[in-house]
Amino acid sequence: MILFYLLTIGCESPELSTKEKSLQKDFIEKATEDEFDFLDDVESEDLDRLIQEKDENDEEDTLVDIIATWDYEDTVSHFVETLDKASSKEEDKKRAIFMECLEKAFLYKSVNLIKSILDKVDEISDDEFKLLLDNCLRVEKGRQKIHFDYRTVEADIYESLQLLFNKDKNKKKKDLVSDEIVEKILYLEYWDSDTKKGFLDMIIEYKGEEYLKEKWIDSDKLAELIVEKRLVILARNLLNIQKSSKINVDKVLQNEKLARYLTRIGLKKQIKISVV
């Protein structure tokens, strides 16, 4: 049986006491209110310990790590509201704590935690944006994420980036997403089977059609990337964009090397144009 350990804070006396609580899978899945009653009694002076103190049974994980690993919606909501309430009279401290949690949330690709905290933070600086973006594209913590159904880390990165890019004030930060970062994003083999969209759609929507045309289509860089890295899902994403007539990608599909690659993986027949 999978066991985790959570530091819970007892509030029987002015000095907080630490109690070890065994945390099993069904415990978080149910996330009953009484199991997290200790959060209701957290005061401002408790916040630093709540966020930073590590489990005595684990040299690495704090409460934030555990919540981010599971990312269970009810637990996340309870936790974030606790932080908000306990720091209500100290806006600077509140923001610092939320940003510390947000950094962890992007490391784990914890979609519920990211969304809840972004709703509480009005604006993110350029440096914070770059840090969150970098954390999101690191996969070591994301692979520790626990799901109750099959899901890849790429799917979590996709949703996490959507939340970061779609926040209103972050839409102006598109120039901070360099060509190198775009390339890292395009390496991620994932597309949403429901929306028929993938990372290429995300780049078009966030960076713009002119950017894609100038940096990736006219230079043949996109075609070369697909062939050299054997990015089958990105190729499929490209063909879906062409079918939707969202933007003209014919020049990419006319690349001789890409045409041969699409033939090899059985996708050439999906192209509308005559590839030369």
mmCIF file of C-alpha atoms in Angstrom:
data_model
loop_
_atom_site.group_PDB
_atom_site.id
_atom_site.type_symbol
_atom_site.label_atom_id
_atom_site.label_comp_id
_atom_site.label_asym_id
_atom_site.label_seq_id
_atom_site.Cartn_x
_atom_site.Cartn_y
_atom_site.Cartn_z
ATOM 1 C CA MET A 1 0.000 0.000 0.000
ATOM 2 C CA ILE A 2 1.242 3.456 -0.895
ATOM 3 C CA LEU A 3 1.842 5.572 2.182
ATOM 4 C CA PHE A 4 2.644 9.227 2.426
ATOM 5 C CA TYR A 5 3.132 11.295 5.534
ATOM 6 C CA LEU A 6 1.621 14.657 6.123
ATOM 7 C CA LEU A 7 2.604 17.156 8.767
ATOM 8 C CA THR A 8 -0.567 18.179 10.496
ATOM 9 C CA ILE A 9 -0.603 20.998 12.933
ATOM 10 C CA GLY A 10 -2.270 20.606 16.296
ATOM 11 C CA CYS A 11 -3.722 23.758 17.782
ATOM 12 C CA GLU A 12 -4.362 22.746 21.396
ATOM 13 C CA SER A 13 -1.733 25.199 22.665
ATOM 14 C CA PRO A 14 -0.144 28.477 21.542
ATOM 15 C CA GLU A 15 2.916 26.473 20.456
ATOM 16 C CA LEU A 16 2.087 24.417 17.411
ATOM 17 C CA SER A 17 2.702 20.724 17.797
ATOM 18 C CA THR A 18 3.522 18.427 14.901
ATOM 19 C CA LYS A 19 1.629 15.205 14.544
ATOM 20 C CA GLU A 20 2.383 12.452 12.088
ATOM 21 C CA LYS A 21 -0.581 11.398 10.029
ATOM 22 C CA SER A 22 -0.480 8.354 7.803
ATOM 23 C CA LEU A 23 -1.777 9.288 4.370
ATOM 24 C CA GLN A 24 -3.152 6.537 2.169
ATOM 25 C CA LYS A 25 -4.371 6.831 -1.400
ATOM 26 C CA ASP A 26 -8.071 6.696 -0.556
ATOM 27 C CA PHE A 27 -7.501 9.327 2.143
ATOM 28 C CA ILE A 28 -6.597 12.025 -0.382
ATOM 29 C CA GLU A 29 -9.087 10.753 -2.938
ATOM 30 C CA LYS A 30 -11.949 11.300 -0.502
ATOM 31 C CA ALA A 31 -10.405 14.458 0.964
ATOM 32 C CA THR A 32 -13.063 14.727 3.648
ATOM 33 C CA GLU A 33 -13.315 18.030 5.457
ATOM 34 C CA ASP A 34 -12.628 16.607 8.915
ATOM 35 C CA GLU A 35 -9.261 15.211 7.795
ATOM 36 C CA PHE A 36 -8.111 18.757 7.031
ATOM 37 C CA ASP A 37 -9.690 20.522 9.980
ATOM 38 C CA PHE A 38 -6.231 21.623 11.099
ATOM 39 C CA LEU A 39 -6.110 24.000 8.106
ATOM 40 C CA ASP A 40 -9.067 25.956 9.462
ATOM 41 C CA ASP A 41 -7.055 26.980 12.539
ATOM 42 C CA VAL A 42 -3.906 28.133 10.753
ATOM 43 C CA GLU A 43 -2.954 31.702 11.640
ATOM 44 C CA SER A 44 -0.589 34.141 9.967
ATOM 45 C CA GLU A 45 2.301 33.173 12.237
ATOM 46 C CA ASP A 46 1.872 29.516 11.199
ATOM 47 C CA LEU A 47 2.234 30.111 7.470
ATOM 48 C CA ASP A 48 6.004 29.816 7.129
ATOM 49 C CA ARG A 49 6.036 26.454 8.888
ATOM 50 C CA LEU A 50 2.994 25.282 6.981
ATOM 51 C CA ILE A 51 4.722 25.966 3.665
ATOM 52 C CA GLN A 52 8.362 25.243 4.414
ATOM 53 C CA GLU A 53 8.587 22.615 7.148
ATOM 54 C CA LYS A 54 9.524 19.197 5.813
ATOM 55 C CA ASP A 55 8.024 15.903 6.868
ATOM 56 C CA GLU A 56 10.243 14.320 9.497
ATOM 57 C CA ASN A 57 9.769 10.991 7.673
ATOM 58 C CA ASP A 58 10.826 12.440 4.325
ATOM 59 C CA GLU A 59 13.851 14.666 3.774
ATOM 60 C CA GLU A 60 12.395 16.182 0.617
ATOM 61 C CA ASP A 61 8.644 16.717 0.827
ATOM 62 C CA THR A 62 6.696 19.517 2.466
ATOM 63 C CA LEU A 63 2.923 19.730 2.697
ATOM 64 C CA VAL A 64 2.975 21.705 -0.582
ATOM 65 C CA ASP A 65 4.872 18.871 -2.302
ATOM 66 C CA ILE A 66 2.284 16.341 -1.167
ATOM 67 C CA ILE A 67 -0.693 18.468 -2.193
ATOM 68 C CA ALA A 68 0.957 19.199 -5.553
ATOM 69 C CA THR A 69 1.736 15.512 -6.106
ATOM 70 C CA TRP A 70 -1.882 14.487 -5.646
ATOM 71 C CA ASP A 71 -3.459 17.728 -6.923
ATOM 72 C CA TYR A 72 -6.847 16.644 -5.634
ATOM 73 C CA GLU A 73 -9.337 19.446 -6.313
ATOM 74 C CA ASP A 74 -11.067 19.638 -2.919
ATOM 75 C CA THR A 75 -7.787 19.478 -1.015
ATOM 76 C CA VAL A 76 -6.246 22.160 -3.220
ATOM 77 C CA SER A 77 -9.245 24.439 -2.732
ATOM 78 C CA HIS A 78 -9.144 24.010 1.050
ATOM 79 C CA PHE A 79 -5.395 24.607 1.166
ATOM 80 C CA VAL A 80 -5.429 27.742 -1.022
ATOM 81 C CA GLU A 81 -8.344 29.268 0.863
ATOM 82 C CA THR A 82 -6.452 28.628 4.106
ATOM 83 C CA LEU A 83 -3.422 30.528 2.775
ATOM 84 C CA ASP A 84 -5.639 33.355 1.571
ATOM 85 C CA LYS A 85 -7.487 33.692 4.857
ATOM 86 C CA ALA A 86 -4.433 33.395 7.131
ATOM 87 C CA SER A 87 -2.506 36.056 5.214
ATOM 88 C CA SER A 88 -5.432 38.401 4.563
ATOM 89 C CA LYS A 89 -3.868 41.253 6.558
ATOM 90 C CA GLU A 90 -0.402 40.884 5.016
ATOM 91 C CA GLU A 91 -0.655 41.267 1.252
ATOM 92 C CA ASP A 92 3.100 41.133 0.643
ATOM 93 C CA LYS A 93 3.441 37.932 2.637
ATOM 94 C CA LYS A 94 0.392 36.458 0.945
ATOM 95 C CA ARG A 95 1.842 37.076 -2.490
ATOM 96 C CA ALA A 96 5.252 35.659 -1.534
ATOM 97 C CA ILE A 97 3.657 32.482 -0.195
ATOM 98 C CA PHE A 98 1.400 32.074 -3.201
ATOM 99 C CA MET A 99 4.371 32.473 -5.556
ATOM 100 C CA GLU A 100 6.373 29.901 -3.579
ATOM 101 C CA CYS A 101 3.492 27.458 -3.920
ATOM 102 C CA LEU A 102 3.039 28.342 -7.593
ATOM 103 C CA GLU A 103 6.679 27.479 -8.318
ATOM 104 C CA LYS A 104 6.079 24.022 -6.832
ATOM 105 C CA ALA A 105 2.794 23.697 -8.694
ATOM 106 C CA PHE A 106 4.510 24.267 -12.041
ATOM 107 C CA LEU A 107 7.290 21.813 -11.143
ATOM 108 C CA TYR A 108 4.701 19.104 -10.554
ATOM 109 C CA LYS A 109 2.408 20.342 -13.352
ATOM 110 C CA SER A 110 -0.425 20.417 -10.783
ATOM 111 C CA VAL A 111 -3.224 21.879 -12.871
ATOM 112 C CA ASN A 112 -5.737 22.381 -10.044
ATOM 113 C CA LEU A 113 -3.156 24.034 -7.788
ATOM 114 C CA ILE A 114 -1.908 26.277 -10.616
ATOM 115 C CA LYS A 115 -5.412 27.424 -11.500
ATOM 116 C CA SER A 116 -6.375 28.114 -7.877
ATOM 117 C CA ILE A 117 -3.284 30.196 -7.152
ATOM 118 C CA LEU A 118 -3.296 32.105 -10.457
ATOM 119 C CA ASP A 119 -6.813 33.220 -9.560
ATOM 120 C CA LYS A 120 -5.348 34.797 -6.408
ATOM 121 C CA VAL A 121 -2.329 36.511 -8.004
ATOM 122 C CA ASP A 122 -3.092 39.665 -9.967
ATOM 123 C CA GLU A 123 0.122 40.060 -11.931
ATOM 124 C CA ILE A 124 3.318 38.098 -12.523
ATOM 125 C CA SER A 125 6.631 39.820 -13.228
ATOM 126 C CA ASP A 126 8.770 38.964 -16.251
ATOM 127 C CA ASP A 127 11.284 37.115 -14.080
ATOM 128 C CA GLU A 128 8.525 35.157 -12.331
ATOM 129 C CA PHE A 129 6.970 34.285 -15.683
ATOM 130 C CA LYS A 130 10.294 32.932 -16.979
ATOM 131 C CA LEU A 131 10.842 30.926 -13.783
ATOM 132 C CA LEU A 132 7.363 29.366 -13.939
ATOM 133 C CA LEU A 133 7.848 28.577 -17.621
ATOM 134 C CA ASP A 134 11.190 26.925 -16.908
ATOM 135 C CA ASN A 135 9.679 24.896 -14.051
ATOM 136 C CA CYS A 136 6.830 23.780 -16.284
ATOM 137 C CA LEU A 137 9.214 22.396 -18.907
ATOM 138 C CA ARG A 138 11.191 20.391 -16.326
ATOM 139 C CA VAL A 139 9.792 16.888 -16.083
ATOM 140 C CA GLU A 140 11.481 15.239 -13.091
ATOM 141 C CA LYS A 141 8.820 16.298 -10.553
ATOM 142 C CA GLY A 142 6.002 16.020 -13.069
ATOM 143 C CA ARG A 143 6.699 12.317 -13.437
ATOM 144 C CA GLN A 144 6.007 11.905 -9.705
ATOM 145 C CA LYS A 145 2.499 13.271 -10.136
ATOM 146 C CA ILE A 146 -0.237 10.871 -9.072
ATOM 147 C CA HIS A 147 -3.300 10.362 -11.251
ATOM 148 C CA PHE A 148 -6.320 8.179 -10.745
ATOM 149 C CA ASP A 149 -6.554 7.561 -14.487
ATOM 150 C CA TYR A 150 -3.952 7.237 -17.224
ATOM 151 C CA ARG A 151 -2.367 10.558 -18.080
ATOM 152 C CA THR A 152 1.054 11.579 -19.386
ATOM 153 C CA VAL A 153 3.289 14.346 -18.063
ATOM 154 C CA GLU A 154 2.981 15.985 -21.517
ATOM 155 C CA ALA A 155 -0.768 16.344 -20.981
ATOM 156 C CA ASP A 156 -0.123 18.071 -17.651
ATOM 157 C CA ILE A 157 2.443 20.392 -19.266
ATOM 158 C CA TYR A 158 -0.068 21.240 -22.000
ATOM 159 C CA GLU A 159 -2.771 22.273 -19.512
ATOM 160 C CA SER A 160 -0.277 24.073 -17.262
ATOM 161 C CA LEU A 161 1.071 26.136 -20.163
ATOM 162 C CA GLN A 162 -2.466 26.954 -21.253
ATOM 163 C CA LEU A 163 -3.168 28.400 -17.815
ATOM 164 C CA LEU A 164 0.079 30.393 -17.821
ATOM 165 C CA PHE A 165 -0.316 31.729 -21.371
ATOM 166 C CA ASN A 166 -4.034 32.466 -21.139
ATOM 167 C CA LYS A 167 -3.894 34.589 -18.002
ATOM 168 C CA ASP A 168 -4.804 38.028 -19.367
ATOM 169 C CA LYS A 169 -1.727 39.962 -18.280
ATOM 170 C CA ASN A 170 0.601 37.160 -19.378
ATOM 171 C CA LYS A 171 -0.572 37.466 -22.977
ATOM 172 C CA LYS A 172 1.708 40.493 -23.271
ATOM 173 C CA LYS A 173 4.743 38.416 -22.296
ATOM 174 C CA LYS A 174 4.940 36.406 -25.511
ATOM 175 C CA ASP A 175 8.345 37.892 -26.381
ATOM 176 C CA LEU A 176 9.740 36.177 -23.257
ATOM 177 C CA VAL A 177 9.042 32.823 -24.908
ATOM 178 C CA SER A 178 12.228 32.493 -26.970
ATOM 179 C CA ASP A 179 12.760 30.369 -30.082
ATOM 180 C CA GLU A 180 14.679 27.899 -27.898
ATOM 181 C CA ILE A 181 11.730 27.561 -25.532
ATOM 182 C CA VAL A 182 9.317 27.178 -28.455
ATOM 183 C CA GLU A 183 11.499 24.357 -29.748
ATOM 184 C CA LYS A 184 11.378 22.630 -26.344
ATOM 185 C CA ILE A 185 7.600 22.935 -26.370
ATOM 186 C CA LEU A 186 7.313 21.505 -29.884
ATOM 187 C CA TYR A 187 9.406 18.487 -28.828
ATOM 188 C CA LEU A 188 6.581 17.487 -26.462
ATOM 189 C CA GLU A 189 4.576 14.844 -28.282
ATOM 190 C CA TYR A 190 0.983 15.479 -27.250
ATOM 191 C CA TRP A 191 -2.303 16.621 -28.659
ATOM 192 C CA ASP A 192 -5.778 16.824 -27.148
ATOM 193 C CA SER A 193 -7.995 14.198 -28.750
ATOM 194 C CA ASP A 194 -11.134 16.138 -27.776
ATOM 195 C CA THR A 195 -10.173 19.545 -29.167
ATOM 196 C CA LYS A 196 -7.857 18.148 -31.901
ATOM 197 C CA LYS A 197 -5.279 20.715 -30.798
ATOM 198 C CA GLY A 198 -1.672 20.349 -29.738
ATOM 199 C CA PHE A 199 1.405 22.364 -28.860
ATOM 200 C CA LEU A 200 1.664 23.785 -32.393
ATOM 201 C CA ASP A 201 -1.816 25.299 -32.006
ATOM 202 C CA MET A 202 -0.705 26.706 -28.660
ATOM 203 C CA ILE A 203 2.310 28.442 -30.235
ATOM 204 C CA ILE A 204 0.150 29.891 -33.023
ATOM 205 C CA GLU A 205 -2.398 31.215 -30.527
ATOM 206 C CA TYR A 206 0.181 32.663 -28.131
ATOM 207 C CA LYS A 207 3.038 33.789 -30.370
ATOM 208 C CA GLY A 208 0.947 34.569 -33.464
ATOM 209 C CA GLU A 209 0.785 33.443 -37.086
ATOM 210 C CA GLU A 210 3.460 35.857 -38.272
ATOM 211 C CA TYR A 211 5.929 34.484 -35.746
ATOM 212 C CA LEU A 212 5.311 30.906 -36.882
ATOM 213 C CA LYS A 213 5.585 31.873 -40.541
ATOM 214 C CA GLU A 214 8.789 33.879 -40.159
ATOM 215 C CA LYS A 215 10.668 31.681 -37.681
ATOM 216 C CA TRP A 216 9.439 28.177 -38.471
ATOM 217 C CA ILE A 217 7.683 27.915 -41.850
ATOM 218 C CA ASP A 218 9.603 30.135 -44.285
ATOM 219 C CA SER A 219 12.933 28.935 -42.888
ATOM 220 C CA ASP A 220 11.940 25.237 -43.189
ATOM 221 C CA LYS A 221 12.850 24.894 -39.514
ATOM 222 C CA LEU A 222 9.529 23.246 -38.623
ATOM 223 C CA ALA A 223 9.839 20.668 -41.388
ATOM 224 C CA GLU A 224 13.428 19.888 -40.392
ATOM 225 C CA LEU A 225 12.486 19.590 -36.718
ATOM 226 C CA ILE A 226 9.726 17.056 -37.445
ATOM 227 C CA VAL A 227 12.012 14.930 -39.617
ATOM 228 C CA GLU A 228 15.163 15.078 -37.491
ATOM 229 C CA LYS A 229 13.403 14.383 -34.191
ATOM 230 C CA ARG A 230 10.805 12.041 -35.690
ATOM 231 C CA LEU A 231 7.943 14.008 -34.174
ATOM 232 C CA VAL A 232 4.965 11.991 -35.372
ATOM 233 C CA ILE A 233 2.370 13.746 -33.233
ATOM 234 C CA LEU A 234 3.664 17.182 -34.245
ATOM 235 C CA ALA A 235 3.321 16.092 -37.896
ATOM 236 C CA ARG A 236 -0.240 15.008 -37.192
ATOM 237 C CA ASN A 237 -0.881 18.318 -35.428
ATOM 238 C CA LEU A 238 0.426 20.143 -38.507
ATOM 239 C CA LEU A 239 -1.896 18.218 -40.826
ATOM 240 C CA ASN A 240 -4.908 19.006 -38.611
ATOM 241 C CA ILE A 241 -4.016 22.708 -38.799
ATOM 242 C CA GLN A 242 -3.869 22.443 -42.582
ATOM 243 C CA LYS A 243 -7.255 20.670 -42.745
ATOM 244 C CA SER A 244 -8.850 23.370 -40.616
ATOM 245 C CA SER A 245 -7.392 26.074 -42.893
ATOM 246 C CA LYS A 246 -6.415 27.943 -39.739
ATOM 247 C CA ILE A 247 -3.257 29.191 -41.422
ATOM 248 C CA ASN A 248 -1.506 28.331 -44.673
ATOM 249 C CA VAL A 249 1.143 25.690 -43.948
ATOM 250 C CA ASP A 250 1.531 24.458 -47.529
ATOM 251 C CA LYS A 251 5.178 25.537 -47.658
ATOM 252 C CA VAL A 252 6.022 23.204 -44.792
ATOM 253 C CA LEU A 253 4.280 20.296 -46.475
ATOM 254 C CA GLN A 254 6.126 20.947 -49.731
ATOM 255 C CA ASN A 255 9.448 20.276 -48.041
ATOM 256 C CA GLU A 256 10.948 17.242 -49.798
ATOM 257 C CA LYS A 257 12.366 15.615 -46.661
ATOM 258 C CA LEU A 258 9.121 16.068 -44.773
ATOM 259 C CA ALA A 259 7.128 14.649 -47.691
ATOM 260 C CA ARG A 260 9.249 11.491 -47.624
ATOM 261 C CA TYR A 261 8.902 11.253 -43.842
ATOM 262 C CA LEU A 262 5.108 11.608 -44.003
ATOM 263 C CA THR A 263 5.021 8.872 -46.624
ATOM 264 C CA ARG A 264 7.108 6.618 -44.388
ATOM 265 C CA ILE A 265 4.797 7.049 -41.387
ATOM 266 C CA GLY A 266 1.605 6.769 -43.474
ATOM 267 C CA LEU A 267 0.403 10.359 -43.231
ATOM 268 C CA LYS A 268 1.047 11.648 -46.764
ATOM 269 C CA LYS A 269 -2.434 10.660 -47.956
ATOM 270 C CA GLN A 270 -3.923 13.154 -45.507
ATOM 271 C CA ILE A 271 -2.298 16.121 -47.269
ATOM 272 C CA LYS A 272 -4.684 18.217 -49.374
ATOM 273 C CA ILE A 273 -2.081 19.681 -51.699
ATOM 274 C CA SER A 274 0.222 18.049 -54.217
ATOM 275 C CA VAL A 275 3.572 17.704 -52.496
ATOM 276 C CA VAL A 276 6.498 18.266 -54.822
#
